[in-house]
């Protein structure tokens, strides 16, 4: 089975990035709802411990991180392009900046007192405490540091005025007349701010940004149907992983194919995933792992932002 299966939850900004990329590509997909906090037993049966949202599944192949998901969707359907010809590096570089710097600012703005109060309005206290504890654990042990709200608010006009000027002068999207992965990466961080009534006014001074956000939102989420976590695991168990890519590179770390390794994110959500190294490419790392529920799966990680270690 080669259907696209997205493991996500509605409030996740990075999941919104993935959903919009699916809509932009005009792809049909299955939607598996996962908990916003640990434990996530169905997801980790597939990933081996990777817990960040979203995750894309295609049969027995599991793709972690939206940077790699974007590249996999480009393979699935070449046009319209997320990495336009001649602008591949610019698109990837701008997306990386947004996923890291702009998103960090959006989180800090959301998590000031009035933003938190709006996010958690009406939720039981134990749910709020569980979420806060989960996020503290998620961001412990990695290189990502919490940006103080006053710093984020101070720097916000610089980030947004740059976008405003770019959009006023250079077309409907960030790289001109056509959208790219850079638009979806910038959008999801700003969507996180816009979706919180208590802090959404931070976007009011930027009419070109707000008009661009509507253009991106208009791509929608594509056509999708609901699927349970158990059904997704059954798909993996009943499928064989896809053939490995042909564009392997020499391992920068000196690892060998077939070696037992762990792969983990560098910045946050640094839980290690153990498996057998199958492939190293310029943009992708693939390991094989066996799970008692999912069977043999190939777990794919982007190279940038992840590390490999000998198990």
Tab-separated table of N, CA and C in Angstrom, residues 47 62 244 259 261-263 273-279 285-289 296-301 308:
chain	number	residue	atom	x	y	z
A	47	UNK	N	7.785	4.776	14.697
A	47	UNK	CA	9.010	5.583	14.626
A	47	UNK	C	10.144	5.029	15.467
A	62	UNK	N	8.573	5.389	7.067
A	62	UNK	CA	8.147	6.396	8.024
A	62	UNK	C	9.062	7.607	7.882
A	244	UNK	N	15.681	1.266	-1.572
A	244	UNK	CA	16.502	2.373	-1.096
A	244	UNK	C	16.861	3.305	-2.248
A	259	UNK	N	25.444	-1.209	10.085
A	259	UNK	CA	25.898	-0.952	11.454
A	259	UNK	C	24.713	-0.603	12.347
A	261	UNK	N	22.995	1.637	14.880
A	261	UNK	CA	23.155	3.054	15.187
A	261	UNK	C	21.922	3.568	15.919
A	262	UNK	N	22.052	4.769	16.437
A	262	UNK	CA	20.893	5.528	16.885
A	262	UNK	C	20.883	6.855	16.133
A	263	UNK	N	19.681	7.365	15.879
A	263	UNK	CA	19.506	8.667	15.238
A	263	UNK	C	18.610	9.497	16.139
A	273	UNK	N	16.381	6.950	18.307
A	273	UNK	CA	15.745	5.837	17.610
A	273	UNK	C	16.849	4.871	17.192
A	274	UNK	N	16.749	3.630	17.644
A	274	UNK	CA	17.783	2.634	17.363
A	274	UNK	C	17.386	1.784	16.161
A	275	UNK	N	18.378	1.432	15.358
A	275	UNK	CA	18.120	0.577	14.216
A	275	UNK	C	19.402	0.249	13.476
A	276	UNK	N	19.235	-0.311	12.295
A	276	UNK	CA	20.359	-0.678	11.440
A	276	UNK	C	20.489	0.345	10.333
A	277	UNK	N	21.662	0.915	10.183
A	277	UNK	CA	21.873	1.933	9.161
A	277	UNK	C	21.770	1.317	7.768
A	278	UNK	N	20.892	1.886	6.947
A	278	UNK	CA	20.694	1.397	5.582
A	278	UNK	C	21.228	2.340	4.524
A	279	UNK	N	21.127	3.651	4.801
A	279	UNK	CA	21.389	4.622	3.734
A	279	UNK	C	21.744	5.968	4.325
A	285	UNK	N	18.762	10.246	5.976
A	285	UNK	CA	19.320	9.084	6.667
A	285	UNK	C	18.182	8.074	6.823
A	286	UNK	N	18.452	6.808	6.534
A	286	UNK	CA	17.426	5.767	6.672
A	286	UNK	C	17.966	4.649	7.549
A	287	UNK	N	17.168	4.240	8.530
A	287	UNK	CA	17.509	3.074	9.333
A	287	UNK	C	16.363	2.069	9.271
A	288	UNK	N	16.688	0.803	9.493
A	288	UNK	CA	15.676	-0.258	9.572
A	288	UNK	C	15.501	-0.641	11.028
A	289	UNK	N	14.265	-0.928	11.385
A	289	UNK	CA	13.997	-1.412	12.739
A	289	UNK	C	12.815	-2.368	12.696
A	296	UNK	N	8.753	-4.934	10.107
A	296	UNK	CA	9.931	-4.254	9.590
A	296	UNK	C	9.528	-2.910	8.990
A	297	UNK	N	10.143	-1.857	9.496
A	297	UNK	CA	9.894	-0.522	8.954
A	297	UNK	C	11.222	0.160	8.660
A	298	UNK	N	11.210	1.053	7.688
A	298	UNK	CA	12.342	1.926	7.408
A	298	UNK	C	11.971	3.322	7.905
A	299	UNK	N	12.783	3.860	8.794
A	299	UNK	CA	12.522	5.183	9.363
A	299	UNK	C	13.488	6.172	8.721
A	300	UNK	N	12.931	7.239	8.155
A	300	UNK	CA	13.690	8.230	7.394
A	300	UNK	C	13.812	9.523	8.197
A	301	UNK	N	15.011	10.088	8.242
A	301	UNK	CA	15.271	11.346	8.940
A	301	UNK	C	15.973	12.308	7.995
A	308	UNK	N	23.826	10.979	14.042
A	308	UNK	CA	23.940	9.522	14.069
A	308	UNK	C	25.008	9.174	15.091
